[in-house]
Amino acid sequence: IGQSWLYNAARKYLRYNITINSWSNSQKKLTIIKDFSLHLLANYHDIGADSIDRQLVINYFSQLNQTGLKSSTRYYHVCTLQHFFELCAREEWMDIPDKKEKALPRFIPEEVMTQLNQHIEKLPDIIMRMTLVIQEAGMRVSELCGTPYDCLLRDAEGDYFLKYRQGKQKKEHTIPISAELVGVIIEQQQLIRNKFGTSCPYLFVYPNEDKPRSFKQDYFA
């Protein structure tokens, strides 16, 4: 990675990612960030983080379309970079111009999250699964509560994506997720299906009720 600001941000991003995803998942994301770095070196000499804008990213994706990569692979590149820049904006890992992102919630410190994961099996099963989803996806609690039952997408190469509705942008959002999190979600889907059949629209509902009702954010206050 040829840009010091991108290198430093990538280190922090991958250090966070490796705590919740596999080593191979982090390697794949590192490869995508390296490719973006090479694009910047070839086309934007001495560019800084504060110069990253929508048009630059569109130009990169346009060039990506000419590489001969499969559409599903290009889509994974797009989702990974989107996730990377969103986390960088939220955690202020680089000087991204859109200051509105500072209003977004910050992540739990790494040392706290490590302690949480060491004891996560002590949580009730449904809370444990919700915790695993929210820490990998980086979503808000309100978005987690509204996650649809059919939230998993799979491309032709077998990679999985999580689909949910972003509250702030009020639009559907899709991000790549690890195989480990896929297993957690499928386990939760099976639980919902066994209890409520196929009529429940939500992935997470109050576990001790006869009719499916999605969690409310104040439950976690």
CSV table of C-alpha atoms in Angstrom, one decimal:
chain,number,residue,atom,x,y,z
A,1,ILE,CA,0.0,0.0,0.0
A,2,GLY,CA,1.8,3.1,-1.3
A,3,GLN,CA,-0.1,5.9,0.6
A,4,SER,CA,0.8,6.3,4.3
A,5,TRP,CA,-2.8,7.5,5.2
A,6,LEU,CA,-4.3,4.5,3.4
A,7,TYR,CA,-1.7,2.1,4.9
A,8,ASN,CA,-2.4,3.4,8.5
A,9,ALA,CA,-6.2,3.2,8.0
A,10,ALA,CA,-5.9,-0.3,6.5
A,11,ARG,CA,-3.9,-1.5,9.4
A,12,LYS,CA,-6.6,-0.4,11.9
A,13,TYR,CA,-9.4,-1.8,9.7
A,14,LEU,CA,-7.8,-5.2,9.4
A,15,ARG,CA,-6.8,-5.3,13.0
A,16,TYR,CA,-10.5,-4.8,13.8
A,17,ASN,CA,-11.6,-7.3,11.1
A,18,ILE,CA,-9.3,-10.1,12.3
A,19,THR,CA,-11.0,-10.1,15.7
A,20,ILE,CA,-14.3,-11.1,14.2
A,21,ASN,CA,-13.4,-12.7,10.9
A,22,SER,CA,-11.1,-15.5,9.7
A,23,TRP,CA,-7.5,-14.8,8.5
A,24,SER,CA,-8.4,-15.7,4.9
A,25,ASN,CA,-11.3,-13.1,5.0
A,26,SER,CA,-8.8,-10.4,6.1
A,27,GLN,CA,-6.4,-11.4,3.4
A,28,LYS,CA,-9.1,-11.1,0.8
A,29,LYS,CA,-10.0,-7.6,2.0
A,30,LEU,CA,-6.3,-6.6,2.2
A,31,THR,CA,-5.9,-7.7,-1.5
A,32,ILE,CA,-8.8,-5.4,-2.5
A,33,ILE,CA,-7.4,-2.4,-0.6
A,34,LYS,CA,-4.0,-3.0,-2.2
A,35,ASP,CA,-5.6,-3.0,-5.6
A,36,PHE,CA,-7.3,0.3,-4.8
A,37,SER,CA,-3.9,1.7,-3.7
A,38,LEU,CA,-2.3,0.7,-7.0
A,39,HIS,CA,-5.1,2.5,-8.9
A,40,LEU,CA,-4.5,5.6,-6.9
A,41,LEU,CA,-0.7,5.4,-7.5
A,42,ALA,CA,-1.3,5.0,-11.2
A,43,ASN,CA,-3.9,7.7,-11.7
A,44,TYR,CA,-3.7,10.2,-8.8
A,45,HIS,CA,-0.1,11.2,-7.8
A,46,ASP,CA,0.3,12.2,-4.2
A,47,ILE,CA,-3.4,12.2,-3.5
A,48,GLY,CA,-4.6,12.5,0.2
A,49,ALA,CA,-7.5,11.1,2.0
A,50,ASP,CA,-9.3,14.4,1.9
A,51,SER,CA,-9.4,14.2,-1.9
A,52,ILE,CA,-11.3,10.9,-2.0
A,53,ASP,CA,-14.7,11.7,-3.5
A,54,ARG,CA,-17.5,10.0,-5.3
A,55,GLN,CA,-16.2,10.6,-8.8
A,56,LEU,CA,-12.8,9.1,-7.9
A,57,VAL,CA,-14.4,5.9,-6.6
A,58,ILE,CA,-16.7,5.7,-9.6
A,59,ASN,CA,-13.6,6.0,-11.9
A,60,TYR,CA,-12.1,3.1,-10.0
A,61,PHE,CA,-15.2,0.9,-10.4
A,62,SER,CA,-15.3,1.8,-14.0
A,63,GLN,CA,-11.7,0.6,-14.5
A,64,LEU,CA,-12.6,-2.5,-12.5
A,65,ASN,CA,-15.2,-3.4,-15.1
A,66,GLN,CA,-12.5,-3.6,-17.7
A,67,THR,CA,-10.4,-6.2,-15.8
A,68,GLY,CA,-12.3,-9.2,-16.9
A,69,LEU,CA,-13.2,-10.2,-13.3
A,70,LYS,CA,-16.6,-11.9,-12.8
A,71,SER,CA,-19.5,-9.6,-11.9
A,72,SER,CA,-19.8,-11.2,-8.5
A,73,THR,CA,-16.1,-10.6,-7.8
A,74,ARG,CA,-16.4,-6.9,-8.8
A,75,TYR,CA,-19.5,-6.6,-6.6
A,76,TYR,CA,-17.5,-8.0,-3.7
A,77,HIS,CA,-14.8,-5.4,-4.4
A,78,VAL,CA,-17.4,-2.7,-4.3
A,79,CYS,CA,-19.0,-3.9,-1.0
A,80,THR,CA,-15.7,-4.3,0.7
A,81,LEU,CA,-14.4,-0.8,-0.2
A,82,GLN,CA,-17.8,0.7,0.8
A,83,HIS,CA,-17.6,-1.1,4.2
A,84,PHE,CA,-13.9,0.0,4.6
A,85,PHE,CA,-14.6,3.7,4.0
A,86,GLU,CA,-17.7,3.7,6.2
A,87,LEU,CA,-15.7,2.3,9.1
A,88,CYS,CA,-12.9,4.7,8.5
A,89,ALA,CA,-15.4,7.6,8.6
A,90,ARG,CA,-17.1,6.3,11.7
A,91,GLU,CA,-13.8,5.7,13.6
A,92,GLU,CA,-12.0,8.7,12.1
A,93,TRP,CA,-9.2,6.5,10.8
A,94,MET,CA,-8.7,8.9,7.9
A,95,ASP,CA,-9.6,12.4,7.0
A,96,ILE,CA,-12.7,11.8,4.9
A,97,PRO,CA,-14.4,15.1,3.8
A,98,ASP,CA,-18.0,14.1,4.7
A,99,LYS,CA,-18.1,15.4,8.3
A,100,LYS,CA,-21.7,14.2,8.7
A,101,GLU,CA,-20.3,10.7,9.4
A,102,LYS,CA,-19.0,11.9,12.8
A,103,ALA,CA,-22.6,11.7,14.1
A,104,LEU,CA,-22.5,7.9,13.6
A,105,PRO,CA,-22.0,5.6,16.6
A,106,ARG,CA,-18.4,4.6,17.4
A,107,PHE,CA,-17.3,1.0,17.8
A,108,ILE,CA,-16.6,-0.7,21.1
A,109,PRO,CA,-12.9,-0.5,21.9
A,110,GLU,CA,-10.9,-3.5,20.7
A,111,GLU,CA,-9.8,-4.6,24.2
A,112,VAL,CA,-13.4,-4.5,25.4
A,113,MET,CA,-14.6,-6.4,22.4
A,114,THR,CA,-11.9,-9.1,23.0
A,115,GLN,CA,-13.1,-9.5,26.6
A,116,LEU,CA,-16.7,-9.7,25.4
A,117,ASN,CA,-15.9,-12.4,22.9
A,118,GLN,CA,-14.0,-14.4,25.5
A,119,HIS,CA,-17.2,-14.8,27.5
A,120,ILE,CA,-19.8,-14.5,24.7
A,121,GLU,CA,-21.1,-18.1,25.2
A,122,LYS,CA,-22.4,-17.1,28.6
A,123,LEU,CA,-25.0,-14.8,27.0
A,124,PRO,CA,-28.5,-16.1,26.1
A,125,ASP,CA,-28.3,-17.7,22.7
A,126,ILE,CA,-30.3,-15.0,20.9
A,127,ILE,CA,-28.4,-12.2,22.5
A,128,MET,CA,-25.1,-13.9,21.6
A,129,ARG,CA,-26.2,-14.2,17.9
A,130,MET,CA,-27.3,-10.5,17.8
A,131,THR,CA,-24.0,-9.5,19.3
A,132,LEU,CA,-22.0,-11.4,16.7
A,133,VAL,CA,-24.1,-9.9,13.9
A,134,ILE,CA,-23.9,-6.3,15.1
A,135,GLN,CA,-20.1,-6.3,15.8
A,136,GLU,CA,-19.2,-7.7,12.3
A,137,ALA,CA,-21.8,-5.7,10.3
A,138,GLY,CA,-21.2,-2.4,12.3
A,139,MET,CA,-25.0,-1.6,12.1
A,140,ARG,CA,-27.1,0.3,14.6
A,141,VAL,CA,-29.2,-1.5,17.2
A,142,SER,CA,-32.3,-0.3,15.5
A,143,GLU,CA,-31.1,-1.7,12.2
A,144,LEU,CA,-30.3,-5.0,13.9
A,145,CYS,CA,-33.8,-5.2,15.4
A,146,GLY,CA,-35.3,-4.7,11.9
A,147,THR,CA,-33.1,-7.2,10.1
A,148,PRO,CA,-35.3,-9.3,7.8
A,149,TYR,CA,-35.5,-13.0,8.0
A,150,ASP,CA,-34.3,-13.4,4.4
A,151,CYS,CA,-31.2,-11.3,5.0
A,152,LEU,CA,-28.7,-13.6,3.3
A,153,LEU,CA,-27.6,-13.2,-0.3
A,154,ARG,CA,-25.1,-15.5,-2.1
A,155,ASP,CA,-23.3,-14.9,-5.3
A,156,ALA,CA,-22.2,-17.3,-8.0
A,157,GLU,CA,-18.8,-17.9,-6.3
A,158,GLY,CA,-20.3,-18.8,-3.0
A,159,ASP,CA,-19.6,-15.6,-1.1
A,160,TYR,CA,-22.3,-14.4,1.2
A,161,PHE,CA,-23.7,-10.9,1.9
A,162,LEU,CA,-25.9,-9.5,4.6
A,163,LYS,CA,-28.8,-7.4,3.4
A,164,TYR,CA,-30.5,-4.9,5.8
A,165,ARG,CA,-32.1,-1.5,5.7
A,166,GLN,CA,-30.0,1.5,6.9
A,167,GLY,CA,-32.0,3.8,9.1
A,168,LYS,CA,-30.1,7.0,8.4
A,169,GLN,CA,-30.1,6.6,4.6
A,170,LYS,CA,-33.4,4.9,4.5
A,171,LYS,CA,-32.3,2.5,1.9
A,172,GLU,CA,-31.3,-1.2,1.5
A,173,HIS,CA,-27.7,-1.9,2.4
A,174,THR,CA,-25.6,-5.0,1.5
A,175,ILE,CA,-22.2,-5.9,2.9
A,176,PRO,CA,-19.9,-9.0,2.6
A,177,ILE,CA,-19.8,-11.2,5.7
A,178,SER,CA,-17.7,-14.1,6.9
A,179,ALA,CA,-18.6,-17.8,6.7
A,180,GLU,CA,-18.7,-17.9,10.5
A,181,LEU,CA,-21.4,-15.2,10.6
A,182,VAL,CA,-23.4,-17.0,7.9
A,183,GLY,CA,-23.5,-20.0,10.2
A,184,VAL,CA,-24.8,-17.9,13.1
A,185,ILE,CA,-27.5,-16.4,10.9
A,186,ILE,CA,-28.6,-19.7,9.4
A,187,GLU,CA,-28.9,-21.1,13.0
A,188,GLN,CA,-31.1,-18.2,14.0
A,189,GLN,CA,-33.2,-18.7,10.8
A,190,GLN,CA,-33.7,-22.3,11.7
A,191,LEU,CA,-34.9,-21.4,15.2
A,192,ILE,CA,-37.4,-18.9,13.8
A,193,ARG,CA,-38.6,-21.3,11.2
A,194,ASN,CA,-39.1,-24.1,13.7
A,195,LYS,CA,-41.2,-21.8,16.0
A,196,PHE,CA,-43.1,-19.6,13.6
A,197,GLY,CA,-42.9,-21.3,10.2
A,198,THR,CA,-42.2,-19.1,7.2
A,199,SER,CA,-44.6,-16.2,8.3
A,200,CYS,CA,-42.1,-14.3,10.4
A,201,PRO,CA,-40.6,-11.3,8.6
A,202,TYR,CA,-37.8,-10.7,11.1
A,203,LEU,CA,-34.6,-12.5,11.9
A,204,PHE,CA,-34.7,-11.6,15.6
A,205,VAL,CA,-37.9,-11.6,17.7
A,206,TYR,CA,-38.8,-11.9,21.4
A,207,PRO,CA,-38.1,-15.5,22.2
A,208,ASN,CA,-40.8,-16.2,24.7
A,209,GLU,CA,-43.8,-14.9,22.9
A,210,ASP,CA,-46.3,-17.0,20.8
A,211,LYS,CA,-46.6,-14.4,18.0
A,212,PRO,CA,-43.5,-13.0,16.3
A,213,ARG,CA,-42.6,-9.5,17.4
A,214,SER,CA,-39.4,-7.8,16.6
A,215,PHE,CA,-37.1,-6.5,19.3
A,216,LYS,CA,-37.3,-2.8,20.2
A,217,GLN,CA,-34.2,-0.7,20.7
A,218,ASP,CA,-35.1,0.2,24.3
A,219,TYR,CA,-34.8,-3.5,25.2
A,220,PHE,CA,-31.0,-3.0,25.1
A,221,ALA,CA,-31.0,0.2,27.1
